[in-house]
Every structure is written in C-alpha cells, then in structure tokens.
CSV table of C-alpha atoms in Angstrom, one decimal:
chain,number,residue,atom,x,y,z
A,977,MET,CA,-13.8,-6.8,4.4
A,978,SER,CA,-14.1,-6.6,8.1
A,979,LEU,CA,-12.2,-3.3,8.7
A,980,ARG,CA,-13.1,-0.9,11.4
A,981,ALA,CA,-12.3,2.8,11.0
A,982,SER,CA,-12.6,3.6,14.7
A,983,SER,CA,-9.2,2.3,15.7
A,984,MET,CA,-7.4,4.1,12.9
A,985,THR,CA,-8.8,7.6,13.3
A,986,ASP,CA,-8.6,10.2,16.0
A,987,GLY,CA,-12.4,10.8,16.2
A,988,ARG,CA,-12.6,14.2,14.5
A,989,ALA,CA,-15.5,14.8,12.2
A,990,ASP,CA,-14.9,13.5,8.7
A,991,ARG,CA,-16.4,15.0,5.6
A,992,TYR,CA,-17.0,11.6,4.0
A,993,ALA,CA,-18.6,8.5,5.5
A,994,PRO,CA,-18.1,5.0,4.3
A,995,GLY,CA,-20.1,4.4,1.2
A,996,ALA,CA,-20.0,8.1,0.1
A,997,ARG,CA,-19.8,8.6,-3.7
A,998,VAL,CA,-16.9,10.9,-4.5
A,999,ARG,CA,-15.2,12.3,-7.5
A,1000,THR,CA,-11.5,13.1,-7.6
A,1001,VAL,CA,-10.3,16.5,-8.6
A,1002,HIS,CA,-8.8,17.0,-12.0
A,1003,HIS,CA,-5.8,19.0,-10.9
A,1004,ASP,CA,-2.4,19.0,-12.6
A,1005,PRO,CA,-0.2,20.8,-10.1
A,1006,PRO,CA,3.4,21.7,-10.8
A,1007,HIS,CA,4.4,20.4,-7.3
A,1008,HIS,CA,4.4,16.9,-5.8
A,1009,THR,CA,1.0,15.3,-5.3
A,1010,ARG,CA,-0.2,11.9,-4.1
A,1011,LEU,CA,-3.1,11.8,-6.5
A,1012,PRO,CA,-1.8,9.7,-9.4
A,1013,ARG,CA,-2.7,10.9,-12.9
A,1014,TYR,CA,-4.7,7.8,-13.7
A,1015,ALA,CA,-7.1,8.6,-10.9
A,1016,ARG,CA,-7.8,12.2,-11.5
A,1017,GLY,CA,-11.3,13.3,-12.4
A,1018,LYS,CA,-12.6,9.8,-11.6
A,1019,ARG,CA,-15.7,8.5,-9.6
A,1020,GLY,CA,-15.2,6.2,-6.7
A,1021,THR,CA,-16.7,5.1,-3.4
A,1022,VAL,CA,-15.2,5.8,0.0
A,1023,ILE,CA,-14.4,2.6,1.9
A,1024,GLU,CA,-13.5,4.3,5.2
A,1025,PRO,CA,-11.4,7.1,6.6
A,1026,GLU,CA,-7.8,6.0,7.3
A,1027,GLY,CA,-6.5,8.6,9.7
A,1028,ARG,CA,-5.2,12.1,9.5
A,1029,ALA,CA,-1.9,13.1,7.9
A,1030,PRO,CA,-0.1,16.2,6.7
A,1031,LEU,CA,-1.2,17.0,3.2
A,1032,ALA,CA,1.7,15.7,1.1
A,1033,ASP,CA,1.3,18.3,-1.6
A,1034,VAL,CA,2.1,21.1,0.8
A,1035,ARG,CA,4.6,19.3,3.0
A,1036,ALA,CA,6.7,18.5,-0.1
A,1037,GLN,CA,7.1,22.2,-0.7
A,1038,GLY,CA,8.7,22.7,2.7
A,1039,ARG,CA,6.0,25.1,3.7
A,1040,THR,CA,5.3,25.6,7.4
A,1041,ASP,CA,1.5,26.0,6.9
A,1042,CYS,CA,0.9,22.3,6.1
A,1043,PRO,CA,-2.7,21.3,6.8
A,1044,VAL,CA,-3.5,18.0,8.4
A,1045,GLU,CA,-6.3,16.2,6.6
A,1046,GLN,CA,-8.2,13.0,6.7
A,1047,VAL,CA,-7.1,10.3,4.3
A,1048,TYR,CA,-9.7,8.0,2.8
A,1049,ALA,CA,-9.5,4.6,1.2
A,1050,VAL,CA,-11.5,5.0,-2.0
A,1051,ARG,CA,-12.5,2.2,-4.3
A,1052,PHE,CA,-12.6,2.6,-8.0
A,1053,ALA,CA,-14.0,0.3,-10.7
A,1054,ALA,CA,-11.4,-0.4,-13.3
A,1055,ARG,CA,-14.0,0.5,-15.9
A,1056,ASP,CA,-14.3,4.0,-14.5
A,1057,LEU,CA,-10.5,4.4,-14.5
A,1058,TRP,CA,-9.5,2.8,-17.8
A,1059,GLY,CA,-12.8,2.3,-19.7
A,1060,GLU,CA,-12.3,-1.5,-19.4
A,1061,GLY,CA,-11.5,-4.2,-16.9
A,1062,GLU,CA,-13.5,-6.0,-14.2
A,1063,HIS,CA,-11.2,-5.4,-11.2
A,1064,ASP,CA,-11.2,-2.7,-8.5
A,1065,VAL,CA,-8.4,-0.4,-7.5
A,1066,VAL,CA,-8.2,1.2,-4.1
A,1067,LEU,CA,-6.2,4.4,-3.4
A,1068,ASP,CA,-5.6,6.3,-0.2
A,1069,LEU,CA,-6.5,9.9,-1.0
A,1070,PHE,CA,-6.4,13.1,1.0
A,1071,GLU,CA,-9.7,14.8,1.6
A,1072,SER,CA,-8.8,17.8,-0.6
A,1073,TYR,CA,-8.5,15.4,-3.6
A,1074,LEU,CA,-12.2,14.6,-3.2
A,1075,GLU,CA,-15.5,16.3,-4.2
A,1076,ASP,CA,-19.0,15.2,-3.7
A,1077,ASP,CA,-20.3,13.2,-6.6
A,1078,GLN,CA,-24.0,14.1,-6.8
A,1079,PRO,CA,-26.0,11.8,-9.1
M,1455,MET,CA,9.1,-9.0,-15.1
M,1456,THR,CA,11.8,-6.8,-16.5
M,1457,GLY,CA,12.5,-3.3,-15.4
M,1458,THR,CA,14.9,-0.8,-14.0
M,1459,THR,CA,16.9,-2.1,-11.1
M,1460,HIS,CA,17.0,-0.1,-8.0
M,1461,SER,CA,20.7,0.7,-8.2
M,1462,ASP,CA,20.3,2.1,-11.7
M,1463,ALA,CA,17.3,4.3,-10.9
M,1464,LEU,CA,17.6,8.0,-11.2
M,1465,ILE,CA,16.3,8.4,-7.6
M,1466,SER,CA,19.2,6.3,-6.3
M,1467,ARG,CA,21.7,8.6,-7.9
M,1468,ARG,CA,19.9,11.6,-6.6
M,1469,VAL,CA,19.9,10.1,-3.1
M,1470,ARG,CA,23.6,9.3,-3.2
M,1471,ARG,CA,24.3,12.9,-4.4
M,1472,LEU,CA,22.2,14.3,-1.6
M,1473,GLU,CA,23.9,12.2,1.0
M,1474,THR,CA,27.3,13.3,-0.3
M,1475,LEU,CA,26.3,16.9,-0.1
M,1476,LEU,CA,25.0,16.5,3.5
M,1477,GLU,CA,28.2,14.8,4.5
M,1478,ASP,CA,30.4,17.4,2.8
M,1479,ARG,CA,28.7,20.1,4.7
M,1480,GLY,CA,28.9,18.3,8.0
M,1481,ILE,CA,25.1,17.9,8.5
M,1482,VAL,CA,25.2,14.1,8.8
M,1483,THR,CA,28.0,11.6,8.8
M,1484,GLY,CA,28.1,8.5,6.7
M,1485,ALA,CA,28.3,6.4,9.8
M,1486,ALA,CA,25.1,8.0,11.2
M,1487,VAL,CA,23.3,7.2,8.0
M,1488,ASP,CA,24.5,3.6,8.0
M,1489,GLU,CA,23.5,3.2,11.6
M,1490,ALA,CA,20.0,4.5,10.9
M,1491,ILE,CA,19.6,2.2,7.9
M,1492,ASP,CA,20.9,-0.8,9.9
M,1493,ALA,CA,18.5,-0.1,12.8
M,1494,PHE,CA,15.6,0.2,10.3
M,1495,LEU,CA,16.4,-3.1,8.5
M,1496,THR,CA,17.4,-5.2,11.5
M,1497,GLY,CA,15.0,-8.1,11.8
M,1498,ALA,CA,13.2,-6.9,8.7
M,1499,SER,CA,12.4,-9.8,6.4
M,1500,ALA,CA,9.4,-11.6,5.0
M,1501,ALA,CA,9.8,-14.1,8.0
M,1502,GLY,CA,8.0,-11.4,10.0
M,1503,GLY,CA,5.1,-11.2,7.7
M,1504,ALA,CA,5.0,-15.0,7.5
M,1505,ARG,CA,4.8,-15.3,11.3
M,1506,VAL,CA,1.8,-12.9,11.3
M,1507,VAL,CA,0.0,-15.0,8.6
M,1508,ALA,CA,0.6,-18.2,10.5
M,1509,ARG,CA,-0.8,-16.7,13.7
M,1510,ALA,CA,-3.8,-15.4,11.8
M,1511,TRP,CA,-4.5,-18.8,10.3
M,1512,THR,CA,-4.4,-20.5,13.7
M,1513,ASP,CA,-6.0,-17.9,15.9
M,1514,PRO,CA,-9.3,-16.4,14.7
M,1515,ALA,CA,-9.4,-13.7,17.4
M,1516,PHE,CA,-5.9,-12.6,16.3
M,1517,ARG,CA,-7.0,-12.7,12.7
M,1518,ALA,CA,-9.9,-10.4,13.5
M,1519,ARG,CA,-7.6,-7.9,15.4
M,1520,LEU,CA,-5.1,-8.0,12.5
M,1521,LEU,CA,-7.8,-7.1,9.9
M,1522,ALA,CA,-9.1,-4.4,12.1
M,1523,ASP,CA,-5.8,-2.7,13.1
M,1524,GLY,CA,-2.7,-4.2,11.6
M,1525,ILE,CA,-0.1,-2.2,13.6
M,1526,SER,CA,-1.6,-3.2,17.0
M,1527,ALA,CA,-1.8,-6.9,16.0
M,1528,VAL,CA,1.7,-7.3,14.7
M,1529,THR,CA,3.0,-5.5,17.8
M,1530,GLU,CA,1.5,-8.3,19.9
M,1531,LEU,CA,4.0,-10.6,18.1
M,1532,GLY,CA,6.9,-8.3,19.0
M,1533,LEU,CA,7.0,-7.0,15.4
M,1534,SER,CA,7.0,-3.5,14.2
M,1535,ALA,CA,5.3,-2.3,11.0
M,1536,GLY,CA,6.3,1.3,11.4
M,1537,GLY,CA,8.7,3.2,9.2
M,1538,VAL,CA,10.6,6.4,9.5
M,1539,GLN,CA,7.2,8.3,9.4
M,1540,PRO,CA,4.1,7.2,11.3
M,1541,GLN,CA,2.3,4.6,9.2
M,1542,ARG,CA,-0.8,2.4,9.4
M,1543,LEU,CA,-0.8,-1.2,8.3
M,1544,ARG,CA,-3.9,-2.6,6.5
M,1545,VAL,CA,-3.9,-6.4,6.1
M,1546,VAL,CA,-6.2,-7.4,3.2
M,1547,GLU,CA,-7.5,-11.0,3.2
M,1548,ASN,CA,-7.7,-13.3,0.2
M,1549,THR,CA,-10.9,-15.4,0.2
M,1550,ALA,CA,-12.5,-17.9,-2.2
M,1551,ASP,CA,-14.1,-14.9,-3.9
M,1552,THR,CA,-11.5,-12.2,-3.7
M,1553,HIS,CA,-7.8,-11.8,-4.5
M,1554,ASN,CA,-5.8,-8.8,-3.4
M,1555,VAL,CA,-2.5,-7.5,-4.8
M,1556,VAL,CA,-0.4,-4.5,-3.6
M,1557,VAL,CA,1.4,-1.8,-5.5
M,1558,CYS,CA,2.8,1.7,-5.1
M,1559,THR,CA,2.3,3.4,-8.5
M,1560,LEU,CA,3.8,6.7,-7.4
M,1561,CYS,CA,7.0,5.4,-5.9
M,1562,SER,CA,7.8,2.1,-4.1
M,1563,CYS,CA,5.9,2.2,-0.7
M,1564,TYR,CA,6.2,-1.2,0.9
M,1565,PRO,CA,5.9,-2.7,4.4
M,1566,VAL,CA,9.7,-3.1,4.8
M,1567,ARG,CA,9.6,-3.9,8.5
M,1568,LEU,CA,7.4,-6.9,7.8
M,1569,LEU,CA,8.6,-8.0,4.4
M,1570,GLY,CA,12.2,-6.9,4.2
M,1571,PRO,CA,13.6,-4.8,1.4
M,1572,SER,CA,11.3,-4.9,-1.7
M,1573,PRO,CA,12.2,-6.9,-4.8
M,1574,SER,CA,13.4,-4.9,-7.8
M,1575,TRP,CA,10.3,-5.9,-9.9
M,1576,TYR,CA,8.1,-4.2,-7.2
M,1577,LYS,CA,9.9,-0.9,-8.0
M,1578,SER,CA,9.9,-1.4,-11.8
M,1579,GLU,CA,7.8,0.9,-14.0
M,1580,ALA,CA,6.4,-2.2,-15.7
M,1581,TYR,CA,4.9,-3.6,-12.5
M,1582,ARG,CA,3.7,-0.3,-11.1
M,1583,SER,CA,2.0,0.9,-14.3
M,1584,ARG,CA,0.5,-2.5,-15.4
M,1585,VAL,CA,-0.8,-4.1,-12.3
M,1586,VAL,CA,-3.4,-1.4,-11.7
M,1587,ARG,CA,-4.6,-1.7,-15.3
M,1588,GLU,CA,-4.4,-5.4,-16.2
M,1589,PRO,CA,-3.8,-7.3,-12.9
M,1590,ARG,CA,-4.8,-10.7,-14.2
M,1591,ALA,CA,-2.3,-10.5,-17.0
M,1592,VAL,CA,0.5,-9.4,-14.7
M,1593,LEU,CA,-0.4,-12.1,-12.1
M,1594,ALA,CA,-0.4,-14.7,-14.9
M,1595,GLU,CA,3.2,-13.7,-15.7
M,1596,PHE,CA,4.0,-14.5,-12.1
M,1597,GLY,CA,2.4,-17.9,-12.7
M,1598,LEU,CA,-0.8,-17.1,-10.8
M,1599,VAL,CA,-3.8,-17.7,-13.0
M,1600,LEU,CA,-7.0,-16.8,-11.1
M,1601,PRO,CA,-10.4,-18.3,-11.9
M,1602,GLU,CA,-12.7,-15.9,-13.7
M,1603,ASP,CA,-15.1,-15.7,-10.8
M,1604,VAL,CA,-12.5,-14.5,-8.4
M,1605,ALA,CA,-12.7,-10.7,-8.0
M,1606,VAL,CA,-9.4,-8.8,-8.0
M,1607,THR,CA,-8.7,-5.7,-5.9
M,1608,VAL,CA,-5.5,-3.8,-6.4
M,1609,TRP,CA,-4.3,-1.7,-3.4
M,1610,ASP,CA,-2.3,1.4,-4.5
M,1611,SER,CA,-0.3,2.6,-1.5
M,1612,THR,CA,-0.6,6.3,-2.3
M,1613,SER,CA,-0.4,7.6,1.3
M,1614,GLU,CA,0.6,6.7,4.8
M,1615,THR,CA,-1.0,3.2,4.9
M,1616,ARG,CA,1.1,0.2,4.1
M,1617,TYR,CA,-0.5,-3.0,2.8
M,1618,MET,CA,0.1,-6.7,3.3
M,1619,VAL,CA,-2.0,-9.6,1.9
M,1620,LEU,CA,-3.2,-12.3,4.1
M,1621,PRO,CA,-3.1,-15.3,1.8
M,1622,ARG,CA,-5.5,-18.3,1.9
M,1623,ARG,CA,-4.3,-21.2,4.0
M,1624,PRO,CA,-3.4,-24.1,1.8
M,1625,GLU,CA,-5.6,-27.2,2.0
M,1626,GLY,CA,-4.2,-30.2,3.8
M,1627,THR,CA,-2.3,-28.1,6.4
M,1628,GLU,CA,-4.7,-28.7,9.3
M,1629,ASP,CA,-2.0,-30.7,11.3
M,1630,LEU,CA,0.8,-28.2,10.9
M,1631,ASP,CA,2.0,-26.1,13.8
M,1632,GLU,CA,2.6,-22.4,13.5
M,1633,PRO,CA,6.3,-22.4,12.6
M,1634,SER,CA,5.6,-25.0,9.9
M,1635,LEU,CA,2.8,-22.9,8.5
M,1636,ALA,CA,5.0,-19.8,8.5
M,1637,ALA,CA,7.6,-21.7,6.5
M,1638,LEU,CA,5.0,-22.1,3.7
M,1639,VAL,CA,4.4,-18.3,3.3
M,1640,THR,CA,6.4,-16.6,0.6
M,1641,ARG,CA,7.1,-12.9,0.1
M,1642,ASN,CA,5.2,-12.8,-3.1
M,1643,ALA,CA,2.1,-14.2,-1.4
M,1644,LEU,CA,2.3,-11.4,1.1
M,1645,ILE,CA,2.4,-8.9,-1.9
M,1646,GLY,CA,-0.4,-10.8,-3.7
M,1647,THR,CA,1.6,-11.9,-6.8
M,1648,ALA,CA,1.5,-15.5,-5.7
M,1649,ALA,CA,-0.9,-17.9,-4.0
M,1650,LEU,CA,0.1,-20.7,-1.6
C-alpha cells in the first residue's frame, strides 16, 4: 500500500499512529453505531488516520453536541474476528471505538 | 448471489413513507426530490471508474496520486467522487500478491458517482455478511478463483470513506489506448468481485 495520511487529514493531533495496536470496545448501544457487531472487542492494527468526521452514534440521535473525531482505517486478521480464515478485513472506525491494546 | 432486491427492502418502504410525509407537510416537493436525485446520478456510471483505471494504468504519476488521494485524482479527470455528505475516496490496488474486495456490512455505502447505482447483490444480506467471513468462497461464486498465495483484503465501508478497486491490467494490452483500456474494465472489477 502506498497511501499517505497527510492529504486526508487536517493536521490535528491523532491519538493513534499508523502501526498502533488497538482493541475495539465491546459496546452494545441501543442507538445507531458504525462499529459492526462482528468487530466489537477485537484486536487490530491502525493503518492510518482517514480524517475527522462527526461521531455517527451521536449525530444519528439528532443531538447538537456531536463531537468530531478522527476516523482510522484499522486492519483485522480474519482469525481474530472469526477464529478462522487467512484474509484481512479493514474497517473505518471512530476514535472512541478504539482502546490501546497493551501486550 | 441471491438476496433481497432493493425495491423490496424494508428501508425502501421506510424511505417512501418518509418522503410521503415530508411532501404531505409541505417540507419538500416530489419534484425537488427528483431533481436532487437526477443531479446526483447524472453522469454516474461505471464508465467513470473505468476511465480512472485506464488513466492509472497508463500514467504512473497519476496512479501514485490516485492511490494517495482518490478525490483529488479523479477530479483531475473532471469526475466527482463526492456524495451528499463530504466523503473520501480510497483506491486500493490489486497486485500479483494481493486482491481487494469492497463491501458495506452495515448498509450499502458505495462510490455511486464513480460506479453508478450499486447492483442488488451488493446490498444483499448474503453478500454483506459472507464476504467479510469467507471472501474466497464468495469470489468463487462470482467465478473468480484466486491462487492460494494471493492475500485477500476485504474493505468494509463503515464510515465516510468510499472504496474503489484498481484492478490489475490484463496482459497483452500494451498496445491499447486509454479508451480501449477503459472498455475492458467492468463494474465488478471495480468492486473486486471480478478480475480482468
């Protein structure tokens, strides 16, 4: 992959750098979310920040206090998602869906 | 692939009902909605994506710009990748070692401006739920059997970024000009469910 983050972001400090090991939160909210169920509580690796966007979970509720967050492309091994498989799956995830994954 | 067609989907009925309510209450007119949809879809077909691919195959500098920042690159060709909301475009390149395929497991996010309206199978639950779990089996059902040593990456369009695959240029096409190359590019190749 020869992707550059610089052209896609607005230069504000990001919590995660490319290569960061992260774990997705294990939430199960009653409202809309863009963290699919199959990718909750899973370990992955940040590819790069993708740019900031209004947090969909809050925006979908019609609230006026919608935070704007960095969105990251995060790569997951199929084995970590499904317990089997050799492929990778990449999702675009809001920063608040992610936690540090300390070994 | 089998699956629910778009017109049967619950979401379609919900949207029609919502539109009816908005019209009944004078918030929008049907004509305004039609006008907005027409404006959005004008010129939107896979021919746009195919032009982008043909240029990337023949112009290495353009290819580099396309992979770095899809929106800026397609704008150079007079195309637009944007939707109703601001979006980014990431073009993912197939190589001898890697095959990419695009899905939206949560709904049906798709680069409409570059590929035209999405096929019904792209919106089907079968495709959306299976391709992230067993992509090789799904691709085989499309007639694409990948060698074991080719790594598969599935891109799930869960946020603002839209994805398009840059397929591998077929062998024996060195003498073709850009329009002839573009004519080889299929919609499914731009989604990643076919090779060329």
